[in-house]
Amino acid sequence: MNQQQKRQREMQEEYRELIQEIKPKPPVLRNCILAFTVGGLICLVGQIFLHLYSTQGLGVKEARAATAATMIFLGALLTGLGIYDVIGKYGGAGSIVPITGFANSIVAPAMEFKREGFIFGVGARIFTTAGPVLVYGFLISVLIGIIYYLVH
Amino acid sequence: MGSKVGQHSISFSRPPVITVGTTIVGPIEGKGPLAQTFDWILEDLLFGEKSWEKAERKMLQESAKLALKKRNLQEQDVDFFLAGDLLNQTVSSNYAARCLGIPFWGLFGACATFVEAMLLGSMIIDGGFASKVLLAASSHHNTAERQFRFPTEQGNQRPMTSQWTVTGSGALLLEDNGEGPRITLGTVGKVVDLGISDVNNMGAAMAPAAASTLISHFQDTGTGPNSYDLILTGDLGKVGREVLKELLKKRGYLVEDNLNDCGLLIYDLEKQDMHAGGSGCGCCAVVFSGLLLSQLREKQFHKVLLVATGALMSPAIVQQGETIPGIAHAVVIESG
Amino acid sequence: MKFLLAFLVGGAICTIGQLLMDLTRSSITPAHILVGYVTGGAILSALGLYQPLVDLGGAGAVIPLSGFGHSLAQGAIEAARIKGLLGAFSGGLEATAVGIAAAVVFGYVMAVIFNPRG
């Protein structure tokens, strides 16, 4: 039994090496340049809104919140129009990491599972990716708050 | 009656005839290099239905009906209907069978389903249990994506090893006599797993199964790669094909010019940006029922070994840390 | 200048994500990246390392999801300072309430209006 398992593991290891050799490498440099450009441009648009809201007399925090909400709206709209997945194909992490990508990950499953109804379709699937983000976000936030409270 | 050959293979004494083949594909496949060989190219992925699942079901149903129509048959003239697809509970096939009303076997062999159906259909006919068997397999890019990977509108990057699930359905009518290419031999595959867990590299998960089935086939039948005009794999894609060649070489079988893959034939990989190629039950089904069947009829090929490969992948099980097993079934088709 | 810095800082933060996706295990999905950025941003923020990035890059540090983590952490810390233990629980949610409500409302509306094209 042990002998057999060992042989199996050796075969798998050997096979994995073969795959690493044969499989096409991702074009890392090209992907990074695209991610940098797309991510940078999205943040630039964010900066324009931030500037607009600040000069309209909103405080720092309010302006930031309004900017975040605006970018979420844009990300959600572009997903609905079927444009965001095309941006994502080229932008990679450049379109996943900004808050517009968070909006995309909310709308994409919700829209796609609408055919399964408004409770188990839209309502449940809307949190497919957003759920884990919020869960871990809140956990870490409360943890940080408690640690701060205990230390001070 | 047929008999078992060697450990894994079956030889048919009255080889069933493939009298009709039909194909329906989606718009992207319709823009590919095989456009001329398809019976019906859909204008959009919904096929007039309200959901992609319903569209896939209709595709499978219509390809089966078209096969009957081409041969001027009614549903009751066919003894059995064998079909499979990629969706949970093989829903496309079940609902197509509900509409057709022919005694039905639902099959699942992932992307190897089409050849699984050819093998079983041939055994049923050669065994004398039927004179006409209808078989079909389908896949749909969007139903597969959302079941196995991400929602289609999610903006994620597909890695270079990923394959594009073919939207299409192919159907064949097998008969105990008539004119046309014949299925003379078959090899039943074993489930093989060499520890791949990358859901974006199906080719690597399936290649060991293809190698295993091919080697069994060569050993059982006393043939070799050169005994065939063409060895056509189902949907190994670019990566899987290279891996298969490498695995066969290690076992002393050199395969070069006569090896091709349905997943590489169906798209123009460069122009259509399909990364490693096509995949899905429909891939092998439409390439064989369209292009290959006409080439066999025109005797461009005399003896073809069709090896469909399936990655037996379940997202939930892979998330639990399991690897992805593969399976491959083979049939020999002679132009007759 | 502010705009250029937003572009550069935002671009750099996204490039780190691309490297994570391209160079690590294949099982890294967008969901892993997003969760990683939120928790990573919150931890950096608690250590006082994220605020300088926001001062430098403006929206370039706020718009990436690490900025969301930053808001969560700063909200919790500030509320804990003023209201004590209860604040540690409420602060993060309060600071990000606009964004989360916007995500649910806009997400829902778009999902209802539009259909996926595939």
PDB file of N, CA, C and O in Angstrom, chain B residues 48-114:
ATOM      1  N   GLY B  48     -33.591  31.719 -29.359  1.00  0.00           N
ATOM      2  CA  GLY B  48     -35.000  32.029 -29.183  1.00  0.00           C
ATOM      3  C   GLY B  48     -35.592  31.603 -27.850  1.00  0.00           C
ATOM      4  O   GLY B  48     -36.799  31.674 -27.654  1.00  0.00           O
ATOM      5  N   GLU B  49     -34.717  31.138 -26.922  1.00  0.00           N
ATOM      6  CA  GLU B  49     -35.216  30.670 -25.626  1.00  0.00           C
ATOM      7  C   GLU B  49     -34.972  31.726 -24.548  1.00  0.00           C
ATOM      8  O   GLU B  49     -34.351  32.749 -24.795  1.00  0.00           O
ATOM      9  N   LYS B  50     -35.436  31.436 -23.342  1.00  0.00           N
ATOM     10  CA  LYS B  50     -35.311  32.410 -22.265  1.00  0.00           C
ATOM     11  C   LYS B  50     -34.038  32.221 -21.445  1.00  0.00           C
ATOM     12  O   LYS B  50     -33.650  33.093 -20.682  1.00  0.00           O
ATOM     13  N   SER B  51     -33.405  31.068 -21.543  1.00  0.00           N
ATOM     14  CA  SER B  51     -32.153  30.878 -20.807  1.00  0.00           C
ATOM     15  C   SER B  51     -31.209  30.039 -21.661  1.00  0.00           C
ATOM     16  O   SER B  51     -31.625  29.367 -22.598  1.00  0.00           O
ATOM     17  N   TRP B  52     -29.923  30.099 -21.310  1.00  0.00           N
ATOM     18  CA  TRP B  52     -28.927  29.346 -22.081  1.00  0.00           C
ATOM     19  C   TRP B  52     -29.130  27.853 -21.910  1.00  0.00           C
ATOM     20  O   TRP B  52     -28.879  27.077 -22.831  1.00  0.00           O
ATOM     21  N   GLU B  53     -29.568  27.438 -20.730  1.00  0.00           N
ATOM     22  CA  GLU B  53     -29.812  26.006 -20.520  1.00  0.00           C
ATOM     23  C   GLU B  53     -30.901  25.520 -21.475  1.00  0.00           C
ATOM     24  O   GLU B  53     -30.794  24.443 -22.064  1.00  0.00           O
ATOM     25  N   LYS B  54     -31.958  26.335 -21.610  1.00  0.00           N
ATOM     26  CA  LYS B  54     -33.029  25.948 -22.527  1.00  0.00           C
ATOM     27  C   LYS B  54     -32.546  25.958 -23.969  1.00  0.00           C
ATOM     28  O   LYS B  54     -32.991  25.160 -24.797  1.00  0.00           O
ATOM     29  N   ALA B  55     -31.626  26.876 -24.268  1.00  0.00           N
ATOM     30  CA  ALA B  55     -31.074  26.935 -25.622  1.00  0.00           C
ATOM     31  C   ALA B  55     -30.259  25.675 -25.920  1.00  0.00           C
ATOM     32  O   ALA B  55     -30.360  25.106 -27.004  1.00  0.00           O
ATOM     33  N   GLU B  56     -29.468  25.230 -24.928  1.00  0.00           N
ATOM     34  CA  GLU B  56     -28.648  24.030 -25.155  1.00  0.00           C
ATOM     35  C   GLU B  56     -29.538  22.810 -25.377  1.00  0.00           C
ATOM     36  O   GLU B  56     -29.307  21.998 -26.282  1.00  0.00           O
ATOM     37  N   ARG B  57     -30.586  22.730 -24.556  1.00  0.00           N
ATOM     38  CA  ARG B  57     -31.526  21.619 -24.686  1.00  0.00           C
ATOM     39  C   ARG B  57     -32.144  21.605 -26.085  1.00  0.00           C
ATOM     40  O   ARG B  57     -32.236  20.561 -26.725  1.00  0.00           O
ATOM     41  N   LYS B  58     -32.530  22.799 -26.554  1.00  0.00           N
ATOM     42  CA  LYS B  58     -33.170  22.881 -27.861  1.00  0.00           C
ATOM     43  C   LYS B  58     -32.201  22.496 -28.982  1.00  0.00           C
ATOM     44  O   LYS B  58     -32.573  21.837 -29.950  1.00  0.00           O
ATOM     45  N   MET B  59     -30.927  22.892 -28.787  1.00  0.00           N
ATOM     46  CA  MET B  59     -29.908  22.559 -29.767  1.00  0.00           C
ATOM     47  C   MET B  59     -29.774  21.041 -29.904  1.00  0.00           C
ATOM     48  O   MET B  59     -29.746  20.503 -31.009  1.00  0.00           O
ATOM     49  N   LEU B  60     -29.703  20.370 -28.753  1.00  0.00           N
ATOM     50  CA  LEU B  60     -29.543  18.916 -28.752  1.00  0.00           C
ATOM     51  C   LEU B  60     -30.755  18.252 -29.402  1.00  0.00           C
ATOM     52  O   LEU B  60     -30.630  17.363 -30.247  1.00  0.00           O
ATOM     53  N   GLN B  61     -31.926  18.758 -29.015  1.00  0.00           N
ATOM     54  CA  GLN B  61     -33.190  18.240 -29.538  1.00  0.00           C
ATOM     55  C   GLN B  61     -33.276  18.420 -31.061  1.00  0.00           C
ATOM     56  O   GLN B  61     -33.612  17.491 -31.790  1.00  0.00           O
ATOM     57  N   GLU B  62     -32.918  19.616 -31.522  1.00  0.00           N
ATOM     58  CA  GLU B  62     -33.031  19.903 -32.952  1.00  0.00           C
ATOM     59  C   GLU B  62     -32.014  19.109 -33.757  1.00  0.00           C
ATOM     60  O   GLU B  62     -32.301  18.693 -34.882  1.00  0.00           O
ATOM     61  N   SER B  63     -30.813  18.886 -33.200  1.00  0.00           N
ATOM     62  CA  SER B  63     -29.828  18.113 -33.956  1.00  0.00           C
ATOM     63  C   SER B  63     -30.299  16.671 -34.092  1.00  0.00           C
ATOM     64  O   SER B  63     -30.111  16.033 -35.138  1.00  0.00           O
ATOM     65  N   ALA B  64     -30.953  16.161 -33.037  1.00  0.00           N
ATOM     66  CA  ALA B  64     -31.494  14.796 -33.106  1.00  0.00           C
ATOM     67  C   ALA B  64     -32.641  14.716 -34.117  1.00  0.00           C
ATOM     68  O   ALA B  64     -32.709  13.793 -34.933  1.00  0.00           O
ATOM     69  N   LYS B  65     -33.520  15.725 -34.064  1.00  0.00           N
ATOM     70  CA  LYS B  65     -34.655  15.733 -34.997  1.00  0.00           C
ATOM     71  C   LYS B  65     -34.190  15.849 -36.443  1.00  0.00           C
ATOM     72  O   LYS B  65     -34.757  15.235 -37.340  1.00  0.00           O
ATOM     73  N   LEU B  66     -33.147  16.655 -36.636  1.00  0.00           N
ATOM     74  CA  LEU B  66     -32.622  16.851 -37.985  1.00  0.00           C
ATOM     75  C   LEU B  66     -32.073  15.535 -38.542  1.00  0.00           C
ATOM     76  O   LEU B  66     -32.213  15.243 -39.740  1.00  0.00           O
ATOM     77  N   ALA B  67     -31.482  14.730 -37.648  1.00  0.00           N
ATOM     78  CA  ALA B  67     -30.955  13.434 -38.087  1.00  0.00           C
ATOM     79  C   ALA B  67     -32.095  12.541 -38.586  1.00  0.00           C
ATOM     80  O   ALA B  67     -31.966  11.863 -39.614  1.00  0.00           O
ATOM     81  N   LEU B  68     -33.221  12.567 -37.875  1.00  0.00           N
ATOM     82  CA  LEU B  68     -34.373  11.774 -38.302  1.00  0.00           C
ATOM     83  C   LEU B  68     -34.905  12.292 -39.639  1.00  0.00           C
ATOM     84  O   LEU B  68     -35.243  11.522 -40.540  1.00  0.00           O
ATOM     85  N   LYS B  69     -34.942  13.615 -39.739  1.00  0.00           N
ATOM     86  CA  LYS B  69     -35.503  14.236 -40.941  1.00  0.00           C
ATOM     87  C   LYS B  69     -34.658  13.905 -42.179  1.00  0.00           C
ATOM     88  O   LYS B  69     -35.181  13.577 -43.241  1.00  0.00           O
ATOM     89  N   LYS B  70     -33.332  13.961 -42.005  1.00  0.00           N
ATOM     90  CA  LYS B  70     -32.437  13.677 -43.133  1.00  0.00           C
ATOM     91  C   LYS B  70     -32.643  12.263 -43.676  1.00  0.00           C
ATOM     92  O   LYS B  70     -32.383  11.984 -44.831  1.00  0.00           O
ATOM     93  N   ARG B  71     -33.077  11.383 -42.804  1.00  0.00           N
ATOM     94  CA  ARG B  71     -33.218   9.966 -43.170  1.00  0.00           C
ATOM     95  C   ARG B  71     -34.694   9.613 -43.383  1.00  0.00           C
ATOM     96  O   ARG B  71     -35.025   8.461 -43.626  1.00  0.00           O
ATOM     97  N   ASN B  72     -35.575  10.647 -43.301  1.00  0.00           N
ATOM     98  CA  ASN B  72     -37.022  10.435 -43.445  1.00  0.00           C
ATOM     99  C   ASN B  72     -37.581   9.424 -42.461  1.00  0.00           C
ATOM    100  O   ASN B  72     -38.344   8.536 -42.835  1.00  0.00           O
ATOM    101  N   LEU B  73     -37.191   9.551 -41.211  1.00  0.00           N
ATOM    102  CA  LEU B  73     -37.675   8.609 -40.205  1.00  0.00           C
ATOM    103  C   LEU B  73     -38.568   9.336 -39.205  1.00  0.00           C
ATOM    104  O   LEU B  73     -38.478  10.557 -39.054  1.00  0.00           O
ATOM    105  N   GLN B  74     -39.411   8.585 -38.530  1.00  0.00           N
ATOM    106  CA  GLN B  74     -40.198   9.112 -37.419  1.00  0.00           C
ATOM    107  C   GLN B  74     -39.532   8.677 -36.106  1.00  0.00           C
ATOM    108  O   GLN B  74     -38.729   7.737 -36.108  1.00  0.00           O
ATOM    109  N   GLU B  75     -39.910   9.336 -35.003  1.00  0.00           N
ATOM    110  CA  GLU B  75     -39.322   8.986 -33.713  1.00  0.00           C
ATOM    111  C   GLU B  75     -39.477   7.490 -33.402  1.00  0.00           C
ATOM    112  O   GLU B  75     -38.564   6.861 -32.890  1.00  0.00           O
ATOM    113  N   GLN B  76     -40.658   6.939 -33.733  1.00  0.00           N
ATOM    114  CA  GLN B  76     -40.900   5.544 -33.351  1.00  0.00           C
ATOM    115  C   GLN B  76     -40.089   4.542 -34.193  1.00  0.00           C
ATOM    116  O   GLN B  76     -40.018   3.361 -33.849  1.00  0.00           O
ATOM    117  N   ASP B  77     -39.458   5.009 -35.273  1.00  0.00           N
ATOM    118  CA  ASP B  77     -38.617   4.114 -36.081  1.00  0.00           C
ATOM    119  C   ASP B  77     -37.275   3.834 -35.420  1.00  0.00           C
ATOM    120  O   ASP B  77     -36.552   2.929 -35.816  1.00  0.00           O
ATOM    121  N   VAL B  78     -36.925   4.659 -34.425  1.00  0.00           N
ATOM    122  CA  VAL B  78     -35.624   4.506 -33.773  1.00  0.00           C
ATOM    123  C   VAL B  78     -35.801   3.706 -32.489  1.00  0.00           C
ATOM    124  O   VAL B  78     -36.744   3.925 -31.743  1.00  0.00           O
ATOM    125  N   ASP B  79     -34.881   2.773 -32.247  1.00  0.00           N
ATOM    126  CA  ASP B  79     -35.020   1.915 -31.068  1.00  0.00           C
ATOM    127  C   ASP B  79     -34.612   2.616 -29.782  1.00  0.00           C
ATOM    128  O   ASP B  79     -35.295   2.548 -28.782  1.00  0.00           O
ATOM    129  N   PHE B  80     -33.432   3.252 -29.828  1.00  0.00           N
ATOM    130  CA  PHE B  80     -32.931   3.878 -28.605  1.00  0.00           C
ATOM    131  C   PHE B  80     -32.307   5.231 -28.900  1.00  0.00           C
ATOM    132  O   PHE B  80     -31.808   5.477 -30.001  1.00  0.00           O
ATOM    133  N   PHE B  81     -32.329   6.074 -27.884  1.00  0.00           N
ATOM    134  CA  PHE B  81     -31.683   7.375 -27.974  1.00  0.00           C
ATOM    135  C   PHE B  81     -30.650   7.458 -26.850  1.00  0.00           C
ATOM    136  O   PHE B  81     -30.971   7.253 -25.679  1.00  0.00           O
ATOM    137  N   LEU B  82     -29.397   7.712 -27.220  1.00  0.00           N
ATOM    138  CA  LEU B  82     -28.306   7.823 -26.238  1.00  0.00           C
ATOM    139  C   LEU B  82     -27.772   9.244 -26.299  1.00  0.00           C
ATOM    140  O   LEU B  82     -27.363   9.696 -27.368  1.00  0.00           O
ATOM    141  N   ALA B  83     -27.777   9.953 -25.179  1.00  0.00           N
ATOM    142  CA  ALA B  83     -27.273  11.318 -25.232  1.00  0.00           C
ATOM    143  C   ALA B  83     -26.670  11.724 -23.906  1.00  0.00           C
ATOM    144  O   ALA B  83     -26.955  11.140 -22.859  1.00  0.00           O
ATOM    145  N   GLY B  84     -25.819  12.737 -23.983  1.00  0.00           N
ATOM    146  CA  GLY B  84     -25.197  13.267 -22.781  1.00  0.00           C
ATOM    147  C   GLY B  84     -24.724  14.688 -22.989  1.00  0.00           C
ATOM    148  O   GLY B  84     -24.636  15.165 -24.124  1.00  0.00           O
ATOM    149  N   ASP B  85     -24.477  15.374 -21.892  1.00  0.00           N
ATOM    150  CA  ASP B  85     -23.960  16.739 -21.943  1.00  0.00           C
ATOM    151  C   ASP B  85     -23.225  17.024 -20.653  1.00  0.00           C
ATOM    152  O   ASP B  85     -23.041  16.130 -19.824  1.00  0.00           O
ATOM    153  N   LEU B  86     -22.804  18.266 -20.475  1.00  0.00           N
ATOM    154  CA  LEU B  86     -21.931  18.596 -19.343  1.00  0.00           C
ATOM    155  C   LEU B  86     -22.683  19.065 -18.106  1.00  0.00           C
ATOM    156  O   LEU B  86     -22.120  19.147 -17.023  1.00  0.00           O
ATOM    157  N   LEU B  87     -23.957  19.392 -18.255  1.00  0.00           N
ATOM    158  CA  LEU B  87     -24.648  20.027 -17.140  1.00  0.00           C
ATOM    159  C   LEU B  87     -25.030  19.013 -16.059  1.00  0.00           C
ATOM    160  O   LEU B  87     -25.172  17.827 -16.334  1.00  0.00           O
ATOM    161  N   ASN B  88     -25.202  19.526 -14.841  1.00  0.00           N
ATOM    162  CA  ASN B  88     -25.599  18.661 -13.728  1.00  0.00           C
ATOM    163  C   ASN B  88     -26.850  17.865 -14.096  1.00  0.00           C
ATOM    164  O   ASN B  88     -27.784  18.408 -14.665  1.00  0.00           O
ATOM    165  N   GLN B  89     -26.864  16.600 -13.728  1.00  0.00           N
ATOM    166  CA  GLN B  89     -27.965  15.672 -14.050  1.00  0.00           C
ATOM    167  C   GLN B  89     -28.179  15.538 -15.560  1.00  0.00           C
ATOM    168  O   GLN B  89     -29.252  15.129 -16.000  1.00  0.00           O
ATOM    169  N   THR B  90     -27.213  15.904 -16.369  1.00  0.00           N
ATOM    170  CA  THR B  90     -27.339  15.899 -17.842  1.00  0.00           C
ATOM    171  C   THR B  90     -28.718  16.399 -18.283  1.00  0.00           C
ATOM    172  O   THR B  90     -29.419  15.764 -19.066  1.00  0.00           O
ATOM    173  N   VAL B  91     -29.072  17.586 -17.799  1.00  0.00           N
ATOM    174  CA  VAL B  91     -30.422  18.105 -18.041  1.00  0.00           C
ATOM    175  C   VAL B  91     -30.737  18.318 -19.515  1.00  0.00           C
ATOM    176  O   VAL B  91     -31.878  18.108 -19.942  1.00  0.00           O
ATOM    177  N   SER B  92     -29.738  18.745 -20.297  1.00  0.00           N
ATOM    178  CA  SER B  92     -30.028  19.016 -21.707  1.00  0.00           C
ATOM    179  C   SER B  92     -30.533  17.753 -22.388  1.00  0.00           C
ATOM    180  O   SER B  92     -31.513  17.779 -23.139  1.00  0.00           O
ATOM    181  N   SER B  93     -29.852  16.651 -22.102  1.00  0.00           N
ATOM    182  CA  SER B  93     -30.231  15.382 -22.726  1.00  0.00           C
ATOM    183  C   SER B  93     -31.582  14.897 -22.214  1.00  0.00           C
ATOM    184  O   SER B  93     -32.433  14.467 -22.993  1.00  0.00           O
ATOM    185  N   ASN B  94     -31.781  15.007 -20.896  1.00  0.00           N
ATOM    186  CA  ASN B  94     -33.044  14.526 -20.326  1.00  0.00           C
ATOM    187  C   ASN B  94     -34.245  15.238 -20.938  1.00  0.00           C
ATOM    188  O   ASN B  94     -35.245  14.611 -21.287  1.00  0.00           O
ATOM    189  N   TYR B  95     -34.123  16.571 -21.054  1.00  0.00           N
ATOM    190  CA  TYR B  95     -35.264  17.329 -21.562  1.00  0.00           C
ATOM    191  C   TYR B  95     -35.439  17.163 -23.072  1.00  0.00           C
ATOM    192  O   TYR B  95     -36.562  17.210 -23.570  1.00  0.00           O
ATOM    193  N   ALA B  96     -34.328  16.957 -23.771  1.00  0.00           N
ATOM    194  CA  ALA B  96     -34.444  16.668 -25.205  1.00  0.00           C
ATOM    195  C   ALA B  96     -35.155  15.329 -25.388  1.00  0.00           C
ATOM    196  O   ALA B  96     -36.006  15.170 -26.265  1.00  0.00           O
ATOM    197  N   ALA B  97     -34.804  14.365 -24.505  1.00  0.00           N
ATOM    198  CA  ALA B  97     -35.426  13.043 -24.590  1.00  0.00           C
ATOM    199  C   ALA B  97     -36.909  13.106 -24.238  1.00  0.00           C
ATOM    200  O   ALA B  97     -37.720  12.359 -24.781  1.00  0.00           O
ATOM    201  N   ARG B  98     -37.259  14.028 -23.332  1.00  0.00           N
ATOM    202  CA  ARG B  98     -38.676  14.205 -22.989  1.00  0.00           C
ATOM    203  C   ARG B  98     -39.462  14.593 -24.234  1.00  0.00           C
ATOM    204  O   ARG B  98     -40.593  14.153 -24.449  1.00  0.00           O
ATOM    205  N   CYS B  99     -38.860  15.411 -25.067  1.00  0.00           N
ATOM    206  CA  CYS B  99     -39.541  15.877 -26.271  1.00  0.00           C
ATOM    207  C   CYS B  99     -39.576  14.796 -27.351  1.00  0.00           C
ATOM    208  O   CYS B  99     -40.564  14.640 -28.048  1.00  0.00           O
ATOM    209  N   LEU B 100     -38.476  14.017 -27.463  1.00  0.00           N
ATOM    210  CA  LEU B 100     -38.394  13.046 -28.559  1.00  0.00           C
ATOM    211  C   LEU B 100     -39.240  11.795 -28.300  1.00  0.00           C
ATOM    212  O   LEU B 100     -39.778  11.202 -29.232  1.00  0.00           O
ATOM    213  N   GLY B 101     -39.318  11.377 -27.047  1.00  0.00           N
ATOM    214  CA  GLY B 101     -40.119  10.202 -26.719  1.00  0.00           C
ATOM    215  C   GLY B 101     -39.553   8.883 -27.214  1.00  0.00           C
ATOM    216  O   GLY B 101     -40.283   7.924 -27.436  1.00  0.00           O
ATOM    217  N   ILE B 102     -38.228   8.833 -27.402  1.00  0.00           N
ATOM    218  CA  ILE B 102     -37.575   7.571 -27.796  1.00  0.00           C
ATOM    219  C   ILE B 102     -36.952   6.978 -26.533  1.00  0.00           C
ATOM    220  O   ILE B 102     -36.414   7.730 -25.721  1.00  0.00           O
ATOM    221  N   PRO B 103     -37.028   5.639 -26.347  1.00  0.00           N
ATOM    222  CA  PRO B 103     -36.383   5.041 -25.164  1.00  0.00           C
ATOM    223  C   PRO B 103     -34.947   5.555 -25.026  1.00  0.00           C
ATOM    224  O   PRO B 103     -34.196   5.538 -26.000  1.00  0.00           O
ATOM    225  N   PHE B 104     -34.597   5.953 -23.803  1.00  0.00           N
ATOM    226  CA  PHE B 104     -33.444   6.846 -23.646  1.00  0.00           C
ATOM    227  C   PHE B 104     -32.454   6.355 -22.602  1.00  0.00           C
ATOM    228  O   PHE B 104     -32.834   5.889 -21.536  1.00  0.00           O
ATOM    229  N   TRP B 105     -31.164   6.491 -22.938  1.00  0.00           N
ATOM    230  CA  TRP B 105     -30.103   6.322 -21.954  1.00  0.00           C
ATOM    231  C   TRP B 105     -29.367   7.636 -21.817  1.00  0.00           C
ATOM    232  O   TRP B 105     -28.833   8.152 -22.798  1.00  0.00           O
ATOM    233  N   GLY B 106     -29.318   8.178 -20.629  1.00  0.00           N
ATOM    234  CA  GLY B 106     -28.544   9.400 -20.390  1.00  0.00           C
ATOM    235  C   GLY B 106     -27.129   9.018 -20.009  1.00  0.00           C
ATOM    236  O   GLY B 106     -26.914   8.132 -19.196  1.00  0.00           O
ATOM    237  N   LEU B 107     -26.161   9.669 -20.633  1.00  0.00           N
ATOM    238  CA  LEU B 107     -24.762   9.308 -20.399  1.00  0.00           C
ATOM    239  C   LEU B 107     -23.991  10.502 -19.884  1.00  0.00           C
ATOM    240  O   LEU B 107     -24.265  11.638 -20.249  1.00  0.00           O
ATOM    241  N   PHE B 108     -23.018  10.224 -19.016  1.00  0.00           N
ATOM    242  CA  PHE B 108     -22.074  11.275 -18.662  1.00  0.00           C
ATOM    243  C   PHE B 108     -20.659  10.745 -18.721  1.00  0.00           C
ATOM    244  O   PHE B 108     -20.305   9.793 -18.030  1.00  0.00           O
ATOM    245  N   GLY B 109     -19.847  11.354 -19.566  1.00  0.00           N
ATOM    246  CA  GLY B 109     -18.435  11.010 -19.625  1.00  0.00           C
ATOM    247  C   GLY B 109     -17.666  12.286 -19.874  1.00  0.00           C
ATOM    248  O   GLY B 109     -16.634  12.274 -20.522  1.00  0.00           O
ATOM    249  N   ALA B 110     -18.204  13.398 -19.358  1.00  0.00           N
ATOM    250  CA  ALA B 110     -17.667  14.737 -19.643  1.00  0.00           C
ATOM    251  C   ALA B 110     -17.517  14.869 -21.162  1.00  0.00           C
ATOM    252  O   ALA B 110     -18.405  14.448 -21.908  1.00  0.00           O
ATOM    253  N   CYS B 111     -16.378  15.357 -21.626  1.00  0.00           N
ATOM    254  CA  CYS B 111     -16.243  15.605 -23.061  1.00  0.00           C
ATOM    255  C   CYS B 111     -16.008  14.319 -23.847  1.00  0.00           C
ATOM    256  O   CYS B 111     -15.876  14.345 -25.069  1.00  0.00           O
ATOM    257  N   ALA B 112     -15.928  13.174 -23.170  1.00  0.00           N
ATOM    258  CA  ALA B 112     -15.785  11.905 -23.877  1.00  0.00           C
ATOM    259  C   ALA B 112     -17.147  11.290 -24.180  1.00  0.00           C
ATOM    260  O   ALA B 112     -17.238  10.196 -24.745  1.00  0.00           O
ATOM    261  N   THR B 113     -18.213  11.984 -23.809  1.00  0.00           N
ATOM    262  CA  THR B 113     -19.564  11.427 -23.898  1.00  0.00           C
ATOM    263  C   THR B 113     -19.941  10.969 -25.303  1.00  0.00           C
ATOM    264  O   THR B 113     -20.574   9.922 -25.478  1.00  0.00           O
ATOM    265  N   PHE B 114     -19.540  11.757 -26.307  1.00  0.00           N
ATOM    266  CA  PHE B 114     -19.967  11.432 -27.663  1.00  0.00           C
ATOM    267  C   PHE B 114     -19.443  10.066 -28.101  1.00  0.00           C
ATOM    268  O   PHE B 114     -20.185   9.252 -28.669  1.00  0.00           O
TER     269      PHE B 114
END
